[in-house]
Short mmCIF file of C-alpha atoms and ligand atoms in Angstrom, two decimals:
data_model
loop_
_atom_site.label_atom_id
_atom_site.label_comp_id
_atom_site.label_asym_id
_atom_site.label_seq_id
_atom_site.Cartn_x
_atom_site.Cartn_y
_atom_site.Cartn_z
CA SER A 1453 131.36 94.33 124.06
CA GLN A 1454 131.73 97.91 122.90
CA GLY A 1455 128.37 98.17 121.23
CA ILE A 1456 130.11 100.13 118.50
CA LEU A 1457 128.29 100.16 115.23
CA THR A 1458 130.50 99.74 112.18
CA TYR A 1459 129.05 99.68 108.73
CA ASP A 1460 130.46 97.89 105.70
CA PRO A 1461 130.86 100.04 102.58
CA GLY A 1462 127.60 98.59 101.35
CA PHE A 1463 124.10 99.36 102.41
CA MET A 1464 123.22 99.63 106.12
CA SER A 1465 121.41 96.29 105.92
CA THR A 1466 124.69 94.58 106.85
CA ALA A 1467 125.65 96.75 109.82
CA SER A 1468 127.50 94.92 112.61
CA CYS A 1469 127.92 95.50 116.34
CA SER A 1470 129.15 93.55 119.38
CA SER A 1471 126.94 93.02 122.42
CA ASN A 1472 126.57 90.82 125.50
CA ILE A 1473 122.81 90.96 125.65
CA THR A 1474 120.98 88.77 123.12
CA TYR A 1475 122.12 85.81 121.05
CA ILE A 1476 120.30 84.49 117.99
CA ASP A 1477 121.18 81.39 115.95
CA GLY A 1478 119.01 81.92 112.86
CA ASP A 1479 119.70 78.51 111.31
CA ALA A 1480 118.91 76.60 114.49
CA GLY A 1481 116.10 78.94 115.56
CA LEU A 1482 117.67 79.80 118.92
CA LEU A 1483 117.10 82.98 120.96
CA TYR A 1484 118.88 83.59 124.29
CA TYR A 1485 118.63 86.68 126.56
CA ARG A 1486 121.93 86.90 128.47
CA GLY A 1487 122.38 83.17 127.79
CA TYR A 1488 118.91 82.06 128.96
CA PRO A 1489 116.75 80.35 126.26
CA ILE A 1490 113.60 82.30 125.43
CA GLU A 1491 111.49 79.16 125.98
CA GLN A 1492 112.61 78.93 129.64
CA LEU A 1493 112.15 82.65 130.30
CA ALA A 1494 108.68 82.62 128.69
CA GLU A 1495 107.65 79.71 130.89
CA HIS A 1496 109.30 80.50 134.23
CA SER A 1497 110.07 84.24 134.34
CA ASP A 1498 108.07 87.46 133.96
CA PHE A 1499 108.61 90.66 132.01
CA LEU A 1500 110.08 92.86 134.74
CA GLU A 1501 112.46 90.08 135.76
CA VAL A 1502 113.52 89.74 132.11
CA ALA A 1503 113.91 93.53 131.85
CA TYR A 1504 116.22 93.40 134.90
CA LEU A 1505 118.16 90.54 133.25
CA LEU A 1506 118.57 92.47 129.99
CA ILE A 1507 119.66 95.68 131.75
CA HIS A 1508 121.86 94.26 134.53
CA GLY A 1509 123.09 91.00 132.98
CA ASP A 1510 121.78 88.48 135.54
CA LEU A 1511 118.47 87.28 136.93
CA PRO A 1512 117.71 89.28 140.13
CA ASN A 1513 117.63 87.60 143.55
CA ALA A 1514 114.48 88.07 145.61
CA GLU A 1515 115.65 91.33 147.22
CA GLN A 1516 116.89 92.81 143.93
CA LYS A 1517 113.66 91.88 142.18
CA GLU A 1518 111.45 93.37 144.89
CA LYS A 1519 113.41 96.65 144.84
CA PHE A 1520 113.36 96.82 141.03
CA VAL A 1521 109.63 96.04 140.75
CA ASN A 1522 108.80 98.59 143.47
CA THR A 1523 110.88 101.27 141.75
CA VAL A 1524 109.28 100.69 138.34
CA THR A 1525 105.79 100.46 139.87
CA ARG A 1526 106.21 103.80 141.64
CA HIS A 1527 107.24 105.58 138.45
CA THR A 1528 104.27 104.63 136.26
CA LEU A 1529 102.58 108.04 136.60
CA LEU A 1530 103.32 110.74 134.01
CA HIS A 1531 104.06 114.40 134.80
CA ASP A 1532 100.53 115.81 134.85
CA LEU A 1533 101.28 118.34 132.09
CA MET A 1534 102.06 115.45 129.71
CA SER A 1535 98.37 114.61 129.51
CA ASN A 1536 97.97 117.90 127.60
CA PHE A 1537 99.96 116.40 124.71
CA TYR A 1538 97.12 114.06 123.83
CA ARG A 1539 94.67 116.90 123.26
CA GLY A 1540 96.93 118.21 120.52
CA PHE A 1541 96.40 115.07 118.44
CA ARG A 1542 93.41 114.24 116.24
CA ARG A 1543 91.17 111.65 117.86
CA ASP A 1544 92.13 109.11 115.18
CA ALA A 1545 95.89 109.58 115.67
CA HIS A 1546 97.66 106.22 115.39
CA PRO A 1547 98.96 105.17 118.82
CA MET A 1548 102.48 104.92 117.40
CA ALA A 1549 102.30 108.56 116.27
CA VAL A 1550 101.30 109.53 119.81
CA MET A 1551 104.06 107.39 121.34
CA VAL A 1552 106.82 108.77 119.12
CA GLY A 1553 105.84 112.31 120.12
CA THR A 1554 105.07 111.74 123.78
CA VAL A 1555 108.07 109.51 124.61
CA GLY A 1556 110.34 112.01 122.88
CA ALA A 1557 108.77 114.80 124.94
CA MET A 1558 109.78 112.99 128.16
CA SER A 1559 113.16 114.68 127.64
CA ALA A 1560 111.42 118.00 128.29
CA PHE A 1561 110.02 116.75 131.62
CA TYR A 1562 112.66 114.47 133.12
CA ARG A 1563 115.78 116.51 132.49
CA ASP A 1564 117.27 115.27 135.77
CA SER A 1565 117.75 111.87 134.12
CA SER A 1566 118.57 112.75 130.53
CA ASP A 1567 122.37 113.06 130.76
CA SER A 1568 123.54 109.92 128.97
CA PHE A 1569 127.06 110.17 130.41
CA ASP A 1570 126.10 109.92 134.10
CA ALA A 1571 125.67 106.28 135.18
CA LYS A 1572 123.07 107.01 137.89
CA GLN A 1573 121.04 109.21 135.58
CA ARG A 1574 121.19 106.54 132.89
CA GLN A 1575 119.63 103.97 135.18
CA VAL A 1576 116.93 106.39 136.37
CA ALA A 1577 116.05 107.21 132.77
CA ALA A 1578 115.91 103.52 131.83
CA TYR A 1579 113.60 102.73 134.75
CA ARG A 1580 111.41 105.75 134.00
CA LEU A 1581 111.00 104.60 130.39
CA LEU A 1582 110.12 101.06 131.48
CA ALA A 1583 107.60 102.46 133.95
CA LYS A 1584 105.94 105.17 131.85
CA VAL A 1585 105.76 103.78 128.31
CA PRO A 1586 102.80 101.48 129.21
CA THR A 1587 100.90 104.48 130.60
CA ILE A 1588 101.65 106.51 127.46
CA ALA A 1589 100.55 103.59 125.25
CA ALA A 1590 97.32 102.86 127.15
CA TRP A 1591 96.37 106.55 127.23
CA SER A 1592 96.83 106.76 123.44
CA TYR A 1593 94.11 104.09 123.16
CA LYS A 1594 91.83 105.85 125.66
CA TYR A 1595 92.25 109.07 123.69
CA ASN A 1596 91.37 107.25 120.44
CA VAL A 1597 88.09 105.95 121.90
CA GLY A 1598 87.19 109.13 123.76
CA LEU A 1599 87.30 107.60 127.24
CA PRO A 1600 88.98 109.15 130.29
CA PHE A 1601 92.55 108.23 131.10
CA MET A 1602 92.85 105.61 133.82
CA TYR A 1603 95.74 106.12 136.23
CA PRO A 1604 98.06 103.19 136.99
CA GLN A 1605 97.31 101.25 140.17
CA ASN A 1606 100.28 100.13 142.26
CA ARG A 1607 98.36 97.07 143.50
CA PHE A 1608 98.63 95.47 140.04
CA ASN A 1609 101.64 93.82 138.40
CA TYR A 1610 103.02 95.22 135.16
CA ALA A 1611 100.72 93.42 132.71
CA GLU A 1612 97.64 93.73 134.96
CA ASN A 1613 98.29 97.47 135.21
CA PHE A 1614 98.41 97.80 131.44
CA LEU A 1615 95.10 95.90 131.05
CA TYR A 1616 93.60 98.12 133.76
CA MET A 1617 94.71 101.35 132.04
CA MET A 1618 93.43 99.99 128.72
CA PHE A 1619 90.01 98.64 129.74
CA ALA A 1620 88.96 100.06 133.12
CA THR A 1621 86.60 103.05 133.27
CA PRO A 1622 85.67 105.30 136.21
CA ALA A 1623 82.12 103.99 135.95
CA GLU A 1624 82.71 100.49 137.28
CA ASP A 1625 85.19 98.24 139.06
CA TYR A 1626 87.63 96.35 136.84
CA GLU A 1627 89.85 93.45 137.82
CA PRO A 1628 92.21 92.15 135.10
CA ASN A 1629 91.76 88.47 134.20
CA PRO A 1630 94.93 86.90 135.71
CA ILE A 1631 95.22 84.32 132.91
CA LEU A 1632 95.06 87.02 130.24
CA ALA A 1633 97.50 89.18 132.21
CA ARG A 1634 99.92 86.25 132.42
CA ALA A 1635 99.60 85.68 128.66
CA LEU A 1636 100.17 89.38 127.97
CA ASP A 1637 103.22 89.37 130.24
CA ARG A 1638 104.57 86.44 128.23
CA ILE A 1639 103.99 88.42 125.00
CA PHE A 1640 106.02 91.25 126.56
CA VAL A 1641 108.83 88.76 127.34
CA LEU A 1642 108.85 87.46 123.76
CA HIS A 1643 109.19 91.00 122.37
CA ALA A 1644 111.67 92.35 124.93
CA ASP A 1645 114.83 92.24 122.84
CA HIS A 1646 116.13 90.82 119.60
CA GLU A 1647 119.76 91.76 119.04
CA GLN A 1648 120.49 94.31 116.30
CA ASN A 1649 117.07 94.61 114.64
CA ALA A 1650 116.29 97.84 112.80
CA SER A 1651 114.80 99.68 115.79
CA SER A 1652 117.51 98.64 118.27
CA SER A 1653 120.18 99.67 115.79
CA THR A 1654 118.34 102.98 115.43
CA VAL A 1655 118.47 103.51 119.19
CA ARG A 1656 122.21 102.80 119.14
CA VAL A 1657 122.92 105.13 116.22
CA VAL A 1658 120.94 107.96 117.82
CA GLY A 1659 122.48 107.30 121.25
CA SER A 1660 126.01 107.24 119.83
CA SER A 1661 125.83 111.02 119.41
CA GLY A 1662 125.08 111.46 123.13
CA ALA A 1663 121.39 112.17 122.53
CA ASN A 1664 119.23 111.69 125.62
CA PRO A 1665 117.63 108.26 126.21
CA PHE A 1666 114.08 109.52 125.71
CA ALA A 1667 114.94 110.81 122.22
CA CYS A 1668 116.74 107.51 121.48
CA VAL A 1669 113.71 105.40 122.43
CA ALA A 1670 111.41 107.72 120.47
CA ALA A 1671 113.61 107.06 117.42
CA GLY A 1672 113.36 103.32 118.08
CA ILE A 1673 109.56 103.60 118.21
CA ALA A 1674 109.57 105.39 114.86
CA SER A 1675 111.65 102.62 113.26
CA LEU A 1676 109.58 99.83 114.80
CA TRP A 1677 106.38 101.32 113.31
CA GLY A 1678 107.30 100.22 109.79
CA PRO A 1679 105.20 97.33 108.34
CA LEU A 1680 108.35 95.34 107.60
CA HIS A 1681 109.32 95.52 111.30
CA GLY A 1682 107.05 95.87 114.31
CA GLY A 1683 104.14 97.11 112.20
CA ALA A 1684 103.91 93.59 110.74
CA ASN A 1685 101.69 92.37 113.59
CA GLU A 1686 99.00 94.86 112.66
CA ALA A 1687 99.59 94.18 108.93
CA THR A 1688 99.26 90.41 109.51
CA LEU A 1689 95.81 90.81 111.08
CA THR A 1690 94.74 93.08 108.23
CA MET A 1691 95.99 90.44 105.76
CA LEU A 1692 94.17 87.58 107.54
CA GLU A 1693 90.94 89.62 107.67
CA GLU A 1694 91.37 90.33 103.93
CA ILE A 1695 91.97 86.65 103.08
CA GLY A 1696 88.88 85.86 105.11
CA ASP A 1697 88.54 82.20 104.11
CA ALA A 1698 90.90 79.23 103.67
CA SER A 1699 89.69 78.88 100.06
CA ARG A 1700 91.51 82.14 99.25
CA ILE A 1701 94.88 81.18 100.78
CA GLY A 1702 96.19 79.88 97.45
CA GLU A 1703 95.56 83.25 95.82
CA TYR A 1704 97.69 85.03 98.46
CA ILE A 1705 100.46 82.41 98.33
CA ARG A 1706 100.61 82.97 94.57
CA ARG A 1707 100.77 86.75 95.06
CA ALA A 1708 103.56 86.37 97.63
CA LYS A 1709 105.60 84.41 95.07
CA ASP A 1710 104.87 86.77 92.16
CA LYS A 1711 107.87 89.08 91.78
CA THR A 1712 105.72 91.55 89.86
CA ASP A 1713 103.48 91.89 92.91
CA SER A 1714 104.73 93.93 95.87
CA PHE A 1715 102.61 91.83 98.25
CA ARG A 1716 104.47 89.92 100.93
CA LEU A 1717 103.01 87.39 103.33
CA MET A 1718 102.91 89.42 106.54
CA GLY A 1719 104.28 87.65 109.60
CA PHE A 1720 106.49 85.43 107.42
CA GLY A 1721 110.22 85.61 106.77
CA HIS A 1722 113.10 87.05 108.71
CA ARG A 1723 116.56 88.44 107.96
CA VAL A 1724 118.17 86.18 110.57
CA TYR A 1725 115.85 83.22 111.20
CA LYS A 1726 116.07 80.64 108.42
CA ASN A 1727 114.16 78.29 110.67
CA MET A 1728 111.02 78.74 112.79
CA ASP A 1729 111.23 81.90 114.91
CA PRO A 1730 111.15 80.35 118.42
CA ARG A 1731 108.89 83.18 119.53
CA ALA A 1732 106.28 82.25 116.90
CA ALA A 1733 105.98 78.72 118.30
CA ILE A 1734 105.45 80.06 121.84
CA MET A 1735 103.00 82.66 120.51
CA ARG A 1736 101.00 79.93 118.73
CA GLN A 1737 100.74 78.01 122.02
CA THR A 1738 99.71 81.21 123.82
CA CYS A 1739 96.99 81.66 121.20
CA HIS A 1740 95.59 78.23 122.07
CA GLU A 1741 95.62 79.03 125.81
CA VAL A 1742 94.03 82.48 125.55
CA LEU A 1743 91.37 81.41 123.03
CA ASN A 1744 90.48 78.42 125.21
CA GLU A 1745 90.30 80.66 128.31
CA LEU A 1746 87.93 82.97 126.43
CA GLY A 1747 85.89 80.12 124.93
CA LEU A 1748 87.04 81.16 121.46
CA HIS A 1749 88.82 77.92 120.49
CA ASP A 1750 86.97 78.04 117.14
CA ASP A 1751 88.23 81.53 116.38
CA PRO A 1752 88.09 81.63 112.55
CA LEU A 1753 91.15 83.87 112.17
CA PHE A 1754 93.28 81.54 114.28
CA LYS A 1755 92.12 78.55 112.23
CA LEU A 1756 92.88 80.50 109.06
CA ALA A 1757 96.37 81.38 110.35
CA LEU A 1758 97.10 77.74 111.23
CA GLU A 1759 95.97 76.65 107.73
CA LEU A 1760 98.01 79.42 106.07
CA GLU A 1761 101.11 78.38 108.00
CA LYS A 1762 100.57 74.73 107.03
CA ILE A 1763 100.10 75.49 103.31
CA ALA A 1764 103.00 77.95 103.14
CA LEU A 1765 105.42 75.57 104.84
CA GLU A 1766 104.54 72.89 102.27
CA ASP A 1767 105.17 75.29 99.35
CA ASP A 1768 108.51 74.94 97.51
CA TYR A 1769 109.01 78.74 97.34
CA PHE A 1770 108.74 79.19 101.11
CA VAL A 1771 110.78 76.05 101.78
CA GLU A 1772 113.54 77.08 99.35
CA LYS A 1773 113.74 80.64 100.69
CA LYS A 1774 113.41 79.38 104.29
CA LEU A 1775 110.45 81.61 105.05
CA TYR A 1776 108.82 80.69 108.35
CA PRO A 1777 106.32 82.43 110.60
CA ASN A 1778 107.96 85.12 112.71
CA VAL A 1779 106.98 86.70 116.02
CA ASP A 1780 104.36 88.87 114.30
CA PHE A 1781 102.34 86.06 112.72
CA TYR A 1782 100.29 84.97 115.73
CA SER A 1783 100.74 87.86 118.15
CA GLY A 1784 97.93 89.93 116.68
CA ILE A 1785 95.45 87.05 116.99
CA VAL A 1786 96.19 86.74 120.72
CA MET A 1787 95.92 90.46 121.37
CA ARG A 1788 92.77 90.79 119.27
CA ALA A 1789 91.17 87.97 121.31
CA MET A 1790 91.97 90.00 124.46
CA GLY A 1791 89.97 92.90 123.01
CA ILE A 1792 93.03 94.91 122.04
CA PRO A 1793 92.44 96.81 118.75
CA ASN A 1794 94.77 96.17 115.77
CA SER A 1795 96.06 99.76 116.02
CA MET A 1796 97.54 98.98 119.45
CA PHE A 1797 99.52 95.88 118.45
CA THR A 1798 102.71 97.72 117.47
CA ALA A 1799 102.39 100.04 120.46
CA ILE A 1800 102.47 96.93 122.66
CA PHE A 1801 105.49 95.66 120.74
CA ALA A 1802 107.16 99.04 121.44
CA LEU A 1803 106.19 98.88 125.12
CA ALA A 1804 107.93 95.51 125.48
CA ARG A 1805 110.92 96.34 123.29
CA THR A 1806 111.64 99.37 125.49
CA ALA A 1807 113.39 96.89 127.82
CA GLY A 1808 115.79 95.83 125.06
CA TRP A 1809 116.25 99.34 123.75
CA VAL A 1810 117.26 100.75 127.13
CA ALA A 1811 119.50 97.74 127.86
CA GLN A 1812 121.31 98.13 124.54
CA TRP A 1813 121.52 101.90 124.95
CA MET A 1814 123.05 101.52 128.43
CA GLU A 1815 125.49 98.90 127.15
CA MET A 1816 126.62 101.21 124.39
CA VAL A 1817 126.92 104.53 126.28
CA SER A 1818 128.69 102.86 129.21
CA SER A 1819 131.44 101.61 126.91
CA VAL A 1820 134.60 103.70 127.15
CA GLU A 1821 135.35 102.97 123.50
CA GLN A 1822 131.95 104.08 122.25
CA ARG A 1823 132.19 106.47 119.28
CA ILE A 1824 129.58 108.24 117.22
CA ALA A 1825 128.09 106.05 114.50
CA ARG A 1826 129.19 107.26 111.09
CA PRO A 1827 128.08 104.84 108.33
CA ARG A 1828 130.47 104.81 105.37
CA GLN A 1829 129.01 105.09 101.86
CA LEU A 1830 129.93 103.84 98.40
CA TYR A 1831 129.52 106.94 96.16
CA THR A 1832 127.72 106.05 92.91
CA GLY A 1833 126.82 109.58 91.71
CA PRO A 1834 128.17 111.77 88.87
CA VAL A 1835 131.89 112.50 88.54
CA ARG A 1836 133.11 116.11 89.02
CA ARG A 1837 131.56 118.59 86.59
CA ASP A 1838 131.38 122.39 86.19
CA PHE A 1839 128.34 124.57 86.93
CA VAL A 1840 125.96 125.20 83.99
CA PRO A 1841 124.45 128.71 83.73
CA MET A 1842 120.66 128.84 83.25
CA GLU A 1843 120.87 130.03 79.59
CA GLN A 1844 122.95 126.97 78.66
CA ARG A 1845 120.61 124.46 80.22
CA THR A 1846 118.27 122.46 77.95
C1 SDX B 148 110.35 91.77 112.97
O1 SDX B 148 115.25 92.01 112.71
C2 SDX B 148 114.51 91.58 113.66
O2 SDX B 148 114.97 90.84 114.53
C3 SDX B 148 113.06 92.00 113.62
C4 SDX B 148 112.14 91.37 114.65
C5 SDX B 148 112.46 91.83 116.06
O3 SDX B 148 112.09 91.13 117.00
O4 SDX B 148 112.96 92.98 116.19
O5 SDX B 148 112.25 89.96 114.58
C6 SDX B 148 110.69 91.77 114.40
O6 SDX B 148 110.47 92.78 112.33
C7 SDX B 148 109.89 90.49 112.34
C8 SDX B 148 109.64 90.64 110.80
C9 SDX B 148 108.25 91.22 110.62
N1 SDX B 148 108.02 91.58 109.20
C10 SDX B 148 107.20 90.87 108.43
O7 SDX B 148 106.61 89.86 108.78
C11 SDX B 148 107.00 91.47 107.03
C12 SDX B 148 107.07 90.35 105.98
N2 SDX B 148 108.43 89.87 105.92
C13 SDX B 148 109.31 90.37 104.89
O8 SDX B 148 109.06 91.66 104.46
C14 SDX B 148 110.76 89.98 105.09
O9 SDX B 148 110.79 88.65 105.34
C15 SDX B 148 111.57 90.71 106.14
C16 SDX B 148 111.49 92.19 106.01
C17 SDX B 148 111.15 90.32 107.51
C18 SDX B 148 113.03 90.29 105.95
O10 SDX B 148 113.43 90.82 104.75
P1 SDX B 148 114.90 90.50 104.21
O11 SDX B 148 115.75 89.85 105.18
O12 SDX B 148 115.38 91.74 103.55
O13 SDX B 148 114.58 89.37 103.24
P2 SDX B 148 114.53 89.58 101.71
O14 SDX B 148 113.59 90.69 101.42
O15 SDX B 148 115.93 89.66 101.23
O16 SDX B 148 113.85 88.22 101.26
C19 SDX B 148 114.62 87.18 100.77
C20 SDX B 148 113.74 86.57 99.67
C21 SDX B 148 113.28 87.60 98.66
O17 SDX B 148 113.06 86.91 97.45
P3 SDX B 148 114.25 87.00 96.31
O18 SDX B 148 114.54 88.45 96.07
O19 SDX B 148 115.42 86.23 96.90
O20 SDX B 148 113.64 86.29 95.10
O21 SDX B 148 112.55 86.06 100.31
C22 SDX B 148 111.42 86.76 99.79
C23 SDX B 148 111.93 88.04 99.17
O22 SDX B 148 111.06 88.44 98.12
N3 SDX B 148 110.55 87.06 100.95
C24 SDX B 148 109.24 86.95 100.95
C25 SDX B 148 108.84 87.28 102.25
N4 SDX B 148 109.91 87.58 102.99
C26 SDX B 148 110.97 87.45 102.18
N5 SDX B 148 108.36 86.63 99.97
C27 SDX B 148 107.06 86.63 100.33
N6 SDX B 148 106.59 86.92 101.56
C28 SDX B 148 107.45 87.26 102.55
N7 SDX B 148 106.99 87.56 103.75
#
């Protein structure tokens, strides 16, 4: 596994790379992290254990897990000057805009772990990113709503800490709901890695030049933001809110099939999965659990999503093109039910995918054969021609 990116002479959409980390069988709808099926990890593991698995290649034993969790927990604070970054943004800055800028700026603060060619520094940088990205994400929400930043609390686990930083205020005590925290942790697990998706490939291309890991992850965040990629979870909620009622589903199915209409059914389709995205099925079940826990089992948007999935999967166009719900179709409904605003959905995706990004970055830069990515191109422009002076131009 060299993690070397090689591009065919065509467009970058068919880039290829070797890796030991994540396996996907798109036809069978299989997803394995280091050989472990996502269904088993979602049920029996937790996000930091999965992050350890992705980075180090095996599930940690009890001692390894305790040491890893303690290390990440103790690095959740940001350098105090980093809080100044937020005051440079408009109050309505999208959390992903804040994250791209602030994660990239980590390279100005943690220079003792930015050398991508030193193995120890690489691991420190990876752990710092895992630890600090949730704080950066939660603070971008606090800044949006004009509430004070809440500092991480070491007494909480990873998901509880994120809920605390998102929803606690200095004015009253706040204890995260353990069932919601467990569901959020599972959402983190489902988003942790996904082979050579656009943002992970971006991290590899940027890292192949020797750029520091903070800049690489910032580039990954930028790529993930797109509505065709991680931004689809926010776009799916917007679409469901726009559809509003099951009686209008047919209109949107027709639009999705109309080649003259740029509309696509958000949360549907995938470059690799030509079967149900296994993460979508687990996310649908998590929806049921969280909505029941919150007494929202009649949530109209969830009912609308279930009806939309049913109708789409009975439609010849979707069947023929093998378009199924992907990870983004139900995730927004779960997070919205937890009180998380739509604008934070992709930031949470980025928080979780940081585990996969740093694992893939470490795999690539630790390879002795790693070379700078240099996509080839098929030139389709004009043939050689001589310069035309201004007076001869028409
Ligand atoms: C993620 O790569 C990853 O692994 C990504 C991800 C990860 O974990 O990192 O899984 C996360 O990004 C999930 C995808 C989230 N995006 C969306 O839900 C946006 C809606 N989906 C589509 O835009 C689309 O399905 C993509 C972008 C996901 C995949 O695009 P592809 O592989 O380029 O597929 P395509 O555009 O070639 O589509 C094939 C055909 C086309 O029709 P034809 O030209 O053959 O006639 O299917 C049609 C498309 O028009 N199609 C859709 C559709 N998705 C594909 N038609 C309507 N609605 C859709 N959603």
